[in-house]
JSON list of C-alpha atoms in Angstrom, two decimals:
[
{"chain": "A", "resi": 219, "resn": "UNK", "atom": "CA", "xyz": [-11.56, 18.07, -19.42]},
{"chain": "A", "resi": 220, "resn": "UNK", "atom": "CA", "xyz": [-11.60, 16.94, -15.79]},
{"chain": "A", "resi": 221, "resn": "UNK", "atom": "CA", "xyz": [-15.39, 17.01, -15.66]},
{"chain": "A", "resi": 222, "resn": "UNK", "atom": "CA", "xyz": [-15.58, 14.96, -18.86]},
{"chain": "A", "resi": 223, "resn": "UNK", "atom": "CA", "xyz": [-13.11, 12.42, -17.45]},
{"chain": "A", "resi": 224, "resn": "UNK", "atom": "CA", "xyz": [-15.11, 12.15, -14.22]},
{"chain": "A", "resi": 225, "resn": "UNK", "atom": "CA", "xyz": [-18.35, 11.59, -16.12]},
{"chain": "A", "resi": 226, "resn": "UNK", "atom": "CA", "xyz": [-16.64, 8.95, -18.23]},
{"chain": "A", "resi": 227, "resn": "UNK", "atom": "CA", "xyz": [-15.45, 7.20, -15.06]},
{"chain": "A", "resi": 228, "resn": "UNK", "atom": "CA", "xyz": [-18.95, 7.35, -13.54]},
{"chain": "A", "resi": 229, "resn": "UNK", "atom": "CA", "xyz": [-20.39, 5.83, -16.70]},
{"chain": "A", "resi": 230, "resn": "UNK", "atom": "CA", "xyz": [-17.83, 3.01, -16.65]},
{"chain": "A", "resi": 231, "resn": "UNK", "atom": "CA", "xyz": [-18.50, 2.40, -12.97]},
{"chain": "A", "resi": 232, "resn": "UNK", "atom": "CA", "xyz": [-22.25, 2.24, -13.55]},
{"chain": "A", "resi": 233, "resn": "UNK", "atom": "CA", "xyz": [-22.08, -0.27, -16.41]},
{"chain": "A", "resi": 234, "resn": "UNK", "atom": "CA", "xyz": [-18.90, -2.19, -15.56]},
{"chain": "A", "resi": 235, "resn": "UNK", "atom": "CA", "xyz": [-18.29, -1.73, -11.80]},
{"chain": "A", "resi": 236, "resn": "UNK", "atom": "CA", "xyz": [-15.92, -4.64, -11.17]},
{"chain": "A", "resi": 237, "resn": "UNK", "atom": "CA", "xyz": [-13.91, -4.15, -14.36]},
{"chain": "A", "resi": 238, "resn": "UNK", "atom": "CA", "xyz": [-13.56, -0.42, -13.67]},
{"chain": "A", "resi": 239, "resn": "UNK", "atom": "CA", "xyz": [-12.41, -1.02, -10.09]},
{"chain": "A", "resi": 240, "resn": "UNK", "atom": "CA", "xyz": [-9.93, -3.67, -11.24]},
{"chain": "A", "resi": 241, "resn": "UNK", "atom": "CA", "xyz": [-8.35, -1.50, -13.94]},
{"chain": "A", "resi": 242, "resn": "UNK", "atom": "CA", "xyz": [-8.12, 1.61, -11.76]},
{"chain": "A", "resi": 243, "resn": "UNK", "atom": "CA", "xyz": [-6.60, -0.40, -8.89]},
{"chain": "A", "resi": 244, "resn": "UNK", "atom": "CA", "xyz": [-3.97, -1.99, -11.10]},
{"chain": "A", "resi": 245, "resn": "UNK", "atom": "CA", "xyz": [-3.02, 1.36, -12.63]},
{"chain": "A", "resi": 246, "resn": "UNK", "atom": "CA", "xyz": [-2.70, 3.17, -9.31]},
{"chain": "A", "resi": 247, "resn": "UNK", "atom": "CA", "xyz": [-0.68, 0.38, -7.68]},
{"chain": "A", "resi": 248, "resn": "UNK", "atom": "CA", "xyz": [1.70, 0.40, -10.64]},
{"chain": "A", "resi": 249, "resn": "UNK", "atom": "CA", "xyz": [2.17, 4.17, -10.40]},
{"chain": "A", "resi": 250, "resn": "UNK", "atom": "CA", "xyz": [2.74, 3.79, -6.67]},
{"chain": "A", "resi": 251, "resn": "UNK", "atom": "CA", "xyz": [5.50, 1.25, -7.26]},
{"chain": "A", "resi": 252, "resn": "UNK", "atom": "CA", "xyz": [7.26, 3.58, -9.71]},
{"chain": "A", "resi": 253, "resn": "UNK", "atom": "CA", "xyz": [7.16, 6.26, -7.00]},
{"chain": "A", "resi": 254, "resn": "UNK", "atom": "CA", "xyz": [8.56, 3.81, -4.46]},
{"chain": "A", "resi": 255, "resn": "UNK", "atom": "CA", "xyz": [11.42, 2.86, -6.78]},
{"chain": "A", "resi": 256, "resn": "UNK", "atom": "CA", "xyz": [12.31, 6.50, -7.31]},
{"chain": "A", "resi": 257, "resn": "UNK", "atom": "CA", "xyz": [12.15, 7.28, -3.58]},
{"chain": "A", "resi": 258, "resn": "UNK", "atom": "CA", "xyz": [14.42, 4.31, -2.81]},
{"chain": "A", "resi": 259, "resn": "UNK", "atom": "CA", "xyz": [16.85, 5.27, -5.58]},
{"chain": "A", "resi": 260, "resn": "UNK", "atom": "CA", "xyz": [17.01, 8.88, -4.42]},
{"chain": "A", "resi": 261, "resn": "UNK", "atom": "CA", "xyz": [17.58, 7.87, -0.80]},
{"chain": "A", "resi": 262, "resn": "UNK", "atom": "CA", "xyz": [20.43, 5.53, -1.78]},
{"chain": "A", "resi": 263, "resn": "UNK", "atom": "CA", "xyz": [21.97, 8.23, -3.98]},
{"chain": "A", "resi": 264, "resn": "UNK", "atom": "CA", "xyz": [21.91, 10.81, -1.18]},
{"chain": "A", "resi": 265, "resn": "UNK", "atom": "CA", "xyz": [23.34, 8.29, 1.27]},
{"chain": "A", "resi": 266, "resn": "UNK", "atom": "CA", "xyz": [26.15, 7.54, -1.18]},
{"chain": "A", "resi": 267, "resn": "UNK", "atom": "CA", "xyz": [26.86, 11.25, -1.61]},
{"chain": "A", "resi": 268, "resn": "UNK", "atom": "CA", "xyz": [26.87, 11.91, 2.14]},
{"chain": "A", "resi": 269, "resn": "UNK", "atom": "CA", "xyz": [29.30, 9.03, 2.74]},
{"chain": "A", "resi": 270, "resn": "UNK", "atom": "CA", "xyz": [31.88, 10.55, 0.40]},
{"chain": "A", "resi": 271, "resn": "UNK", "atom": "CA", "xyz": [33.89, 13.64, 1.28]},
{"chain": "A", "resi": 272, "resn": "UNK", "atom": "CA", "xyz": [33.10, 15.93, -1.66]},
{"chain": "A", "resi": 273, "resn": "UNK", "atom": "CA", "xyz": [36.14, 18.06, -0.89]},
{"chain": "A", "resi": 274, "resn": "UNK", "atom": "CA", "xyz": [38.36, 15.16, -1.95]},
{"chain": "A", "resi": 275, "resn": "UNK", "atom": "CA", "xyz": [36.69, 14.85, -5.37]},
{"chain": "A", "resi": 276, "resn": "UNK", "atom": "CA", "xyz": [37.45, 16.80, -8.48]},
{"chain": "A", "resi": 277, "resn": "UNK", "atom": "CA", "xyz": [34.76, 18.75, -10.34]},
{"chain": "A", "resi": 278, "resn": "UNK", "atom": "CA", "xyz": [33.75, 15.89, -12.66]},
{"chain": "A", "resi": 279, "resn": "UNK", "atom": "CA", "xyz": [33.46, 13.41, -9.80]},
{"chain": "A", "resi": 280, "resn": "UNK", "atom": "CA", "xyz": [31.24, 15.83, -7.85]},
{"chain": "A", "resi": 281, "resn": "UNK", "atom": "CA", "xyz": [28.95, 16.16, -10.85]},
{"chain": "A", "resi": 282, "resn": "UNK", "atom": "CA", "xyz": [28.80, 12.37, -11.15]},
{"chain": "A", "resi": 283, "resn": "UNK", "atom": "CA", "xyz": [27.61, 11.97, -7.56]},
{"chain": "A", "resi": 284, "resn": "UNK", "atom": "CA", "xyz": [25.28, 14.97, -7.62]},
{"chain": "A", "resi": 285, "resn": "UNK", "atom": "CA", "xyz": [23.62, 13.77, -10.82]},
{"chain": "A", "resi": 286, "resn": "UNK", "atom": "CA", "xyz": [23.09, 10.24, -9.49]},
{"chain": "A", "resi": 287, "resn": "UNK", "atom": "CA", "xyz": [19.31, 10.67, -9.75]},
{"chain": "A", "resi": 288, "resn": "UNK", "atom": "CA", "xyz": [19.68, 11.02, -13.53]},
{"chain": "A", "resi": 289, "resn": "UNK", "atom": "CA", "xyz": [20.67, 7.33, -13.67]},
{"chain": "A", "resi": 290, "resn": "UNK", "atom": "CA", "xyz": [17.28, 6.21, -12.33]},
{"chain": "A", "resi": 291, "resn": "UNK", "atom": "CA", "xyz": [15.86, 3.28, -14.27]},
{"chain": "A", "resi": 292, "resn": "UNK", "atom": "CA", "xyz": [12.38, 1.91, -13.74]},
{"chain": "A", "resi": 293, "resn": "UNK", "atom": "CA", "xyz": [12.20, -1.80, -12.97]},
{"chain": "A", "resi": 294, "resn": "UNK", "atom": "CA", "xyz": [9.26, -2.57, -15.24]},
{"chain": "A", "resi": 295, "resn": "UNK", "atom": "CA", "xyz": [9.10, -6.20, -14.11]},
{"chain": "A", "resi": 296, "resn": "UNK", "atom": "CA", "xyz": [8.49, -5.05, -10.56]},
{"chain": "A", "resi": 297, "resn": "UNK", "atom": "CA", "xyz": [5.90, -2.50, -11.76]},
{"chain": "A", "resi": 298, "resn": "UNK", "atom": "CA", "xyz": [4.08, -5.28, -13.63]},
{"chain": "A", "resi": 299, "resn": "UNK", "atom": "CA", "xyz": [4.15, -7.52, -10.55]},
{"chain": "A", "resi": 300, "resn": "UNK", "atom": "CA", "xyz": [2.79, -4.78, -8.28]},
{"chain": "A", "resi": 301, "resn": "UNK", "atom": "CA", "xyz": [0.16, -3.76, -10.82]},
{"chain": "A", "resi": 302, "resn": "UNK", "atom": "CA", "xyz": [-0.99, -7.36, -11.02]},
{"chain": "A", "resi": 303, "resn": "UNK", "atom": "CA", "xyz": [-1.58, -7.27, -7.27]},
{"chain": "A", "resi": 304, "resn": "UNK", "atom": "CA", "xyz": [-3.86, -4.28, -7.82]},
{"chain": "A", "resi": 305, "resn": "UNK", "atom": "CA", "xyz": [-5.60, -5.99, -10.75]},
{"chain": "A", "resi": 306, "resn": "UNK", "atom": "CA", "xyz": [-5.94, -9.41, -9.15]},
{"chain": "A", "resi": 307, "resn": "UNK", "atom": "CA", "xyz": [-6.56, -8.67, -5.48]},
{"chain": "A", "resi": 308, "resn": "UNK", "atom": "CA", "xyz": [-7.23, -5.04, -4.51]},
{"chain": "A", "resi": 309, "resn": "UNK", "atom": "CA", "xyz": [-9.67, -4.34, -7.36]},
{"chain": "A", "resi": 310, "resn": "UNK", "atom": "CA", "xyz": [-12.01, -7.34, -7.21]},
{"chain": "A", "resi": 311, "resn": "UNK", "atom": "CA", "xyz": [-11.68, -8.10, -3.49]},
{"chain": "A", "resi": 312, "resn": "UNK", "atom": "CA", "xyz": [-11.94, -4.43, -2.54]},
{"chain": "A", "resi": 313, "resn": "UNK", "atom": "CA", "xyz": [-15.04, -3.96, -4.67]},
{"chain": "A", "resi": 314, "resn": "UNK", "atom": "CA", "xyz": [-16.95, -6.82, -3.03]},
{"chain": "A", "resi": 315, "resn": "UNK", "atom": "CA", "xyz": [-15.56, -6.01, 0.41]},
{"chain": "A", "resi": 316, "resn": "UNK", "atom": "CA", "xyz": [-16.90, -2.45, 0.53]},
{"chain": "A", "resi": 317, "resn": "UNK", "atom": "CA", "xyz": [-20.21, -3.36, -1.08]},
{"chain": "A", "resi": 318, "resn": "UNK", "atom": "CA", "xyz": [-20.67, -6.39, 1.18]},
{"chain": "A", "resi": 319, "resn": "UNK", "atom": "CA", "xyz": [-19.56, -4.62, 4.34]},
{"chain": "A", "resi": 320, "resn": "UNK", "atom": "CA", "xyz": [-22.07, -1.84, 3.79]},
{"chain": "A", "resi": 321, "resn": "UNK", "atom": "CA", "xyz": [-24.95, -4.25, 3.16]},
{"chain": "A", "resi": 322, "resn": "UNK", "atom": "CA", "xyz": [-24.04, -6.42, 6.16]},
{"chain": "A", "resi": 323, "resn": "UNK", "atom": "CA", "xyz": [-23.94, -3.53, 8.62]},
{"chain": "A", "resi": 324, "resn": "UNK", "atom": "CA", "xyz": [-27.12, -1.94, 7.28]},
{"chain": "A", "resi": 325, "resn": "UNK", "atom": "CA", "xyz": [-29.24, -5.06, 6.79]},
{"chain": "A", "resi": 326, "resn": "UNK", "atom": "CA", "xyz": [-27.89, -7.53, 9.34]},
{"chain": "A", "resi": 327, "resn": "UNK", "atom": "CA", "xyz": [-26.77, -5.27, 12.17]},
{"chain": "A", "resi": 328, "resn": "UNK", "atom": "CA", "xyz": [-29.52, -2.72, 11.43]},
{"chain": "A", "resi": 329, "resn": "UNK", "atom": "CA", "xyz": [-27.30, 0.29, 12.00]},
{"chain": "A", "resi": 330, "resn": "UNK", "atom": "CA", "xyz": [-28.24, 3.71, 10.67]},
{"chain": "A", "resi": 331, "resn": "UNK", "atom": "CA", "xyz": [-26.03, 4.72, 7.69]},
{"chain": "A", "resi": 332, "resn": "UNK", "atom": "CA", "xyz": [-23.59, 7.57, 8.43]},
{"chain": "A", "resi": 333, "resn": "UNK", "atom": "CA", "xyz": [-24.21, 7.30, 12.18]},
{"chain": "A", "resi": 334, "resn": "UNK", "atom": "CA", "xyz": [-21.28, 7.22, 14.60]},
{"chain": "A", "resi": 335, "resn": "UNK", "atom": "CA", "xyz": [-21.88, 3.54, 15.37]},
{"chain": "A", "resi": 336, "resn": "UNK", "atom": "CA", "xyz": [-22.16, 2.70, 11.66]},
{"chain": "A", "resi": 337, "resn": "UNK", "atom": "CA", "xyz": [-18.86, 4.41, 10.79]},
{"chain": "A", "resi": 338, "resn": "UNK", "atom": "CA", "xyz": [-17.05, 3.01, 13.84]},
{"chain": "A", "resi": 339, "resn": "UNK", "atom": "CA", "xyz": [-18.16, -0.54, 13.04]},
{"chain": "A", "resi": 340, "resn": "UNK", "atom": "CA", "xyz": [-16.98, -0.20, 9.45]},
{"chain": "A", "resi": 341, "resn": "UNK", "atom": "CA", "xyz": [-13.60, 1.23, 10.47]},
{"chain": "A", "resi": 342, "resn": "UNK", "atom": "CA", "xyz": [-13.11, -1.53, 13.05]},
{"chain": "A", "resi": 343, "resn": "UNK", "atom": "CA", "xyz": [-14.04, -4.30, 10.60]},
{"chain": "A", "resi": 344, "resn": "UNK", "atom": "CA", "xyz": [-11.81, -2.85, 7.90]},
{"chain": "A", "resi": 345, "resn": "UNK", "atom": "CA", "xyz": [-8.85, -2.51, 10.27]},
{"chain": "A", "resi": 346, "resn": "UNK", "atom": "CA", "xyz": [-9.25, -5.94, 11.86]},
{"chain": "A", "resi": 347, "resn": "UNK", "atom": "CA", "xyz": [-10.15, -8.01, 8.78]},
{"chain": "A", "resi": 348, "resn": "UNK", "atom": "CA", "xyz": [-9.29, -6.40, 5.45]},
{"chain": "A", "resi": 349, "resn": "UNK", "atom": "CA", "xyz": [-6.19, -4.44, 6.50]},
{"chain": "A", "resi": 350, "resn": "UNK", "atom": "CA", "xyz": [-4.15, -7.37, 7.86]},
{"chain": "A", "resi": 351, "resn": "UNK", "atom": "CA", "xyz": [-5.36, -9.65, 5.03]},
{"chain": "A", "resi": 352, "resn": "UNK", "atom": "CA", "xyz": [-4.27, -7.09, 2.44]},
{"chain": "A", "resi": 353, "resn": "UNK", "atom": "CA", "xyz": [-0.77, -6.84, 3.95]},
{"chain": "A", "resi": 354, "resn": "UNK", "atom": "CA", "xyz": [-0.40, -10.62, 4.31]},
{"chain": "A", "resi": 355, "resn": "UNK", "atom": "CA", "xyz": [-1.41, -11.25, 0.70]},
{"chain": "A", "resi": 356, "resn": "UNK", "atom": "CA", "xyz": [0.81, -8.40, -0.56]},
{"chain": "A", "resi": 357, "resn": "UNK", "atom": "CA", "xyz": [4.03, -9.56, 1.09]},
{"chain": "A", "resi": 358, "resn": "UNK", "atom": "CA", "xyz": [3.36, -13.22, 0.29]},
{"chain": "A", "resi": 359, "resn": "UNK", "atom": "CA", "xyz": [2.54, -12.47, -3.34]},
{"chain": "A", "resi": 360, "resn": "UNK", "atom": "CA", "xyz": [5.56, -10.18, -3.80]},
{"chain": "A", "resi": 361, "resn": "UNK", "atom": "CA", "xyz": [7.88, -12.79, -2.34]},
{"chain": "A", "resi": 362, "resn": "UNK", "atom": "CA", "xyz": [6.73, -15.63, -4.59]},
{"chain": "A", "resi": 363, "resn": "UNK", "atom": "CA", "xyz": [6.63, -13.31, -7.61]},
{"chain": "A", "resi": 364, "resn": "UNK", "atom": "CA", "xyz": [10.30, -12.50, -7.04]},
{"chain": "A", "resi": 365, "resn": "UNK", "atom": "CA", "xyz": [11.16, -16.22, -7.16]},
{"chain": "A", "resi": 366, "resn": "UNK", "atom": "CA", "xyz": [11.62, -16.77, -3.44]},
{"chain": "A", "resi": 367, "resn": "UNK", "atom": "CA", "xyz": [10.91, -20.11, -1.77]},
{"chain": "A", "resi": 368, "resn": "UNK", "atom": "CA", "xyz": [8.42, -20.73, 1.05]},
{"chain": "A", "resi": 369, "resn": "UNK", "atom": "CA", "xyz": [10.98, -20.25, 3.82]},
{"chain": "A", "resi": 370, "resn": "UNK", "atom": "CA", "xyz": [12.21, -16.96, 2.37]},
{"chain": "A", "resi": 371, "resn": "UNK", "atom": "CA", "xyz": [8.66, -15.69, 1.99]},
{"chain": "A", "resi": 372, "resn": "UNK", "atom": "CA", "xyz": [7.91, -16.58, 5.62]},
{"chain": "A", "resi": 373, "resn": "UNK", "atom": "CA", "xyz": [10.98, -14.62, 6.72]},
{"chain": "A", "resi": 374, "resn": "UNK", "atom": "CA", "xyz": [9.95, -11.63, 4.62]},
{"chain": "A", "resi": 375, "resn": "UNK", "atom": "CA", "xyz": [6.43, -11.66, 6.06]},
{"chain": "A", "resi": 376, "resn": "UNK", "atom": "CA", "xyz": [7.79, -11.93, 9.59]},
{"chain": "A", "resi": 377, "resn": "UNK", "atom": "CA", "xyz": [10.15, -9.02, 8.91]},
{"chain": "A", "resi": 378, "resn": "UNK", "atom": "CA", "xyz": [7.73, -6.68, 7.10]},
{"chain": "A", "resi": 379, "resn": "UNK", "atom": "CA", "xyz": [4.19, -7.48, 8.29]},
{"chain": "A", "resi": 380, "resn": "UNK", "atom": "CA", "xyz": [4.30, -6.06, 11.81]},
{"chain": "A", "resi": 381, "resn": "UNK", "atom": "CA", "xyz": [6.09, -2.78, 10.91]},
{"chain": "A", "resi": 382, "resn": "UNK", "atom": "CA", "xyz": [3.62, -2.18, 8.08]},
{"chain": "A", "resi": 383, "resn": "UNK", "atom": "CA", "xyz": [0.60, -3.03, 10.23]},
{"chain": "A", "resi": 384, "resn": "UNK", "atom": "CA", "xyz": [1.67, -0.68, 13.02]},
{"chain": "A", "resi": 385, "resn": "UNK", "atom": "CA", "xyz": [2.67, 2.22, 10.78]},
{"chain": "A", "resi": 386, "resn": "UNK", "atom": "CA", "xyz": [-0.43, 1.95, 8.61]},
{"chain": "A", "resi": 387, "resn": "UNK", "atom": "CA", "xyz": [-2.59, 1.54, 11.72]},
{"chain": "A", "resi": 388, "resn": "UNK", "atom": "CA", "xyz": [-1.90, 5.16, 12.57]},
{"chain": "A", "resi": 389, "resn": "UNK", "atom": "CA", "xyz": [-3.11, 6.46, 9.20]},
{"chain": "A", "resi": 390, "resn": "UNK", "atom": "CA", "xyz": [-5.79, 4.24, 7.66]},
{"chain": "A", "resi": 391, "resn": "UNK", "atom": "CA", "xyz": [-8.42, 4.57, 10.42]},
{"chain": "A", "resi": 392, "resn": "UNK", "atom": "CA", "xyz": [-8.45, 8.35, 9.85]},
{"chain": "A", "resi": 393, "resn": "UNK", "atom": "CA", "xyz": [-8.70, 7.85, 6.08]},
{"chain": "A", "resi": 394, "resn": "UNK", "atom": "CA", "xyz": [-11.54, 5.39, 6.49]},
{"chain": "A", "resi": 395, "resn": "UNK", "atom": "CA", "xyz": [-13.54, 7.53, 8.90]},
{"chain": "A", "resi": 396, "resn": "UNK", "atom": "CA", "xyz": [-13.82, 10.15, 6.16]},
{"chain": "A", "resi": 397, "resn": "UNK", "atom": "CA", "xyz": [-14.50, 7.44, 3.57]},
{"chain": "A", "resi": 398, "resn": "UNK", "atom": "CA", "xyz": [-17.31, 5.70, 5.43]},
{"chain": "A", "resi": 399, "resn": "UNK", "atom": "CA", "xyz": [-18.88, 8.95, 6.67]},
{"chain": "A", "resi": 400, "resn": "UNK", "atom": "CA", "xyz": [-18.91, 11.07, 3.53]},
{"chain": "A", "resi": 401, "resn": "UNK", "atom": "CA", "xyz": [-18.17, 8.97, 0.42]},
{"chain": "A", "resi": 402, "resn": "UNK", "atom": "CA", "xyz": [-20.97, 7.01, -1.34]},
{"chain": "A", "resi": 403, "resn": "UNK", "atom": "CA", "xyz": [-20.38, 3.25, -1.34]},
{"chain": "A", "resi": 404, "resn": "UNK", "atom": "CA", "xyz": [-19.84, 3.02, -5.10]},
{"chain": "A", "resi": 405, "resn": "UNK", "atom": "CA", "xyz": [-16.93, 5.49, -4.86]},
{"chain": "A", "resi": 406, "resn": "UNK", "atom": "CA", "xyz": [-15.35, 4.16, -1.67]},
{"chain": "A", "resi": 407, "resn": "UNK", "atom": "CA", "xyz": [-12.86, 1.90, -3.44]},
{"chain": "A", "resi": 408, "resn": "UNK", "atom": "CA", "xyz": [-11.84, 4.77, -5.74]},
{"chain": "A", "resi": 409, "resn": "UNK", "atom": "CA", "xyz": [-11.27, 6.93, -2.68]},
{"chain": "A", "resi": 410, "resn": "UNK", "atom": "CA", "xyz": [-9.19, 4.16, -1.10]},
{"chain": "A", "resi": 411, "resn": "UNK", "atom": "CA", "xyz": [-7.29, 3.60, -4.36]},
{"chain": "A", "resi": 412, "resn": "UNK", "atom": "CA", "xyz": [-6.25, 7.25, -4.44]},
{"chain": "A", "resi": 413, "resn": "UNK", "atom": "CA", "xyz": [-4.69, 6.78, -1.02]},
{"chain": "A", "resi": 414, "resn": "UNK", "atom": "CA", "xyz": [-3.38, 3.40, -2.21]},
{"chain": "A", "resi": 415, "resn": "UNK", "atom": "CA", "xyz": [-1.25, 5.37, -4.66]},
{"chain": "A", "resi": 416, "resn": "UNK", "atom": "CA", "xyz": [0.66, 6.48, -1.57]},
{"chain": "A", "resi": 417, "resn": "UNK", "atom": "CA", "xyz": [0.14, 3.21, 0.25]},
{"chain": "A", "resi": 418, "resn": "UNK", "atom": "CA", "xyz": [1.52, 1.11, -2.61]},
{"chain": "A", "resi": 419, "resn": "UNK", "atom": "CA", "xyz": [4.56, 3.39, -2.72]},
{"chain": "A", "resi": 420, "resn": "UNK", "atom": "CA", "xyz": [4.97, 2.90, 1.04]},
{"chain": "A", "resi": 421, "resn": "UNK", "atom": "CA", "xyz": [4.57, -0.90, 0.91]},
{"chain": "A", "resi": 422, "resn": "UNK", "atom": "CA", "xyz": [6.88, -1.24, -2.09]},
{"chain": "A", "resi": 423, "resn": "UNK", "atom": "CA", "xyz": [9.44, 0.96, -0.33]},
{"chain": "A", "resi": 424, "resn": "UNK", "atom": "CA", "xyz": [9.05, -1.06, 2.87]},
{"chain": "A", "resi": 425, "resn": "UNK", "atom": "CA", "xyz": [9.54, -4.33, 1.00]},
{"chain": "A", "resi": 426, "resn": "UNK", "atom": "CA", "xyz": [12.68, -2.96, -0.67]},
{"chain": "A", "resi": 427, "resn": "UNK", "atom": "CA", "xyz": [14.14, -1.93, 2.70]},
{"chain": "A", "resi": 428, "resn": "UNK", "atom": "CA", "xyz": [15.01, -5.58, 3.39]},
{"chain": "A", "resi": 429, "resn": "UNK", "atom": "CA", "xyz": [16.72, -5.76, 6.82]},
{"chain": "A", "resi": 430, "resn": "UNK", "atom": "CA", "xyz": [16.91, -2.01, 7.44]},
{"chain": "A", "resi": 431, "resn": "UNK", "atom": "CA", "xyz": [18.12, -1.06, 10.91]},
{"chain": "A", "resi": 432, "resn": "UNK", "atom": "CA", "xyz": [14.83, 0.61, 11.89]},
{"chain": "A", "resi": 433, "resn": "UNK", "atom": "CA", "xyz": [12.98, -2.67, 11.36]},
{"chain": "A", "resi": 434, "resn": "UNK", "atom": "CA", "xyz": [15.10, -4.36, 14.01]},
{"chain": "A", "resi": 435, "resn": "UNK", "atom": "CA", "xyz": [13.09, -2.60, 16.72]},
{"chain": "A", "resi": 436, "resn": "UNK", "atom": "CA", "xyz": [9.96, -4.50, 15.71]},
{"chain": "A", "resi": 437, "resn": "UNK", "atom": "CA", "xyz": [11.72, -7.87, 15.35]},
{"chain": "A", "resi": 438, "resn": "UNK", "atom": "CA", "xyz": [13.57, -7.42, 18.64]},
{"chain": "A", "resi": 439, "resn": "UNK", "atom": "CA", "xyz": [10.25, -6.67, 20.37]},
{"chain": "A", "resi": 440, "resn": "UNK", "atom": "CA", "xyz": [8.81, -9.85, 18.87]},
{"chain": "A", "resi": 441, "resn": "UNK", "atom": "CA", "xyz": [11.84, -11.84, 20.04]},
{"chain": "A", "resi": 442, "resn": "UNK", "atom": "CA", "xyz": [11.46, -10.50, 23.58]},
{"chain": "A", "resi": 443, "resn": "UNK", "atom": "CA", "xyz": [7.84, -11.67, 23.62]},
{"chain": "A", "resi": 444, "resn": "UNK", "atom": "CA", "xyz": [8.88, -15.15, 22.46]},
{"chain": "A", "resi": 445, "resn": "UNK", "atom": "CA", "xyz": [11.62, -15.39, 25.09]},
{"chain": "A", "resi": 446, "resn": "UNK", "atom": "CA", "xyz": [9.21, -14.15, 27.74]},
{"chain": "A", "resi": 447, "resn": "UNK", "atom": "CA", "xyz": [6.70, -16.81, 26.77]},
{"chain": "A", "resi": 448, "resn": "UNK", "atom": "CA", "xyz": [9.35, -19.53, 26.94]},
{"chain": "A", "resi": 449, "resn": "UNK", "atom": "CA", "xyz": [10.46, -18.30, 30.36]},
{"chain": "A", "resi": 450, "resn": "UNK", "atom": "CA", "xyz": [6.96, -18.74, 31.75]},
{"chain": "A", "resi": 451, "resn": "UNK", "atom": "CA", "xyz": [6.78, -22.36, 30.64]}
]
């Protein structure tokens, strides 16, 4: 069954590469958002349980708190919005990015495929160009899709962009070294999309964290830089 599914995917990719990448990206980003919603719900439920002294509750009340996860409801509007990001941005842009990046480095920079320099150049370009662009578009798109105005979107981007960039910066280079060294170009976006299943869950969770206390470290660091710059003027 798995082999048949893989052959079917290869056939779709061969005849309809962009369409296949778009559909698979949208699907995986949607699944990732469902996972993020469940993670957020579970965390809130456990926090609620831990904040209540269970000894003071009767048996029925304990069951109500302990079964809080059973009340989980998927926000399908949010899933649709996140999936659309996969369909409209990650799929098409990612397809042409990986194809174009490979051709540019091979044909313009004349680097040997799979060499250390070739892989390092790809990882650097992906981390400096595509990674930040992907995060910027994601947070901007999610903000406007939720009905926020320009000022609110700017505040969200300022709050979420730097934490996401730093946290993802410790993971994606490792993922991409394997990708650019061992995965054929036509399958590189699929490989990335598999990790995007986790990444979309992380970004959706991060966006839902709003003004969580742990984010204040990043914003306070940014504020210190701004004050330091003003002090030098």
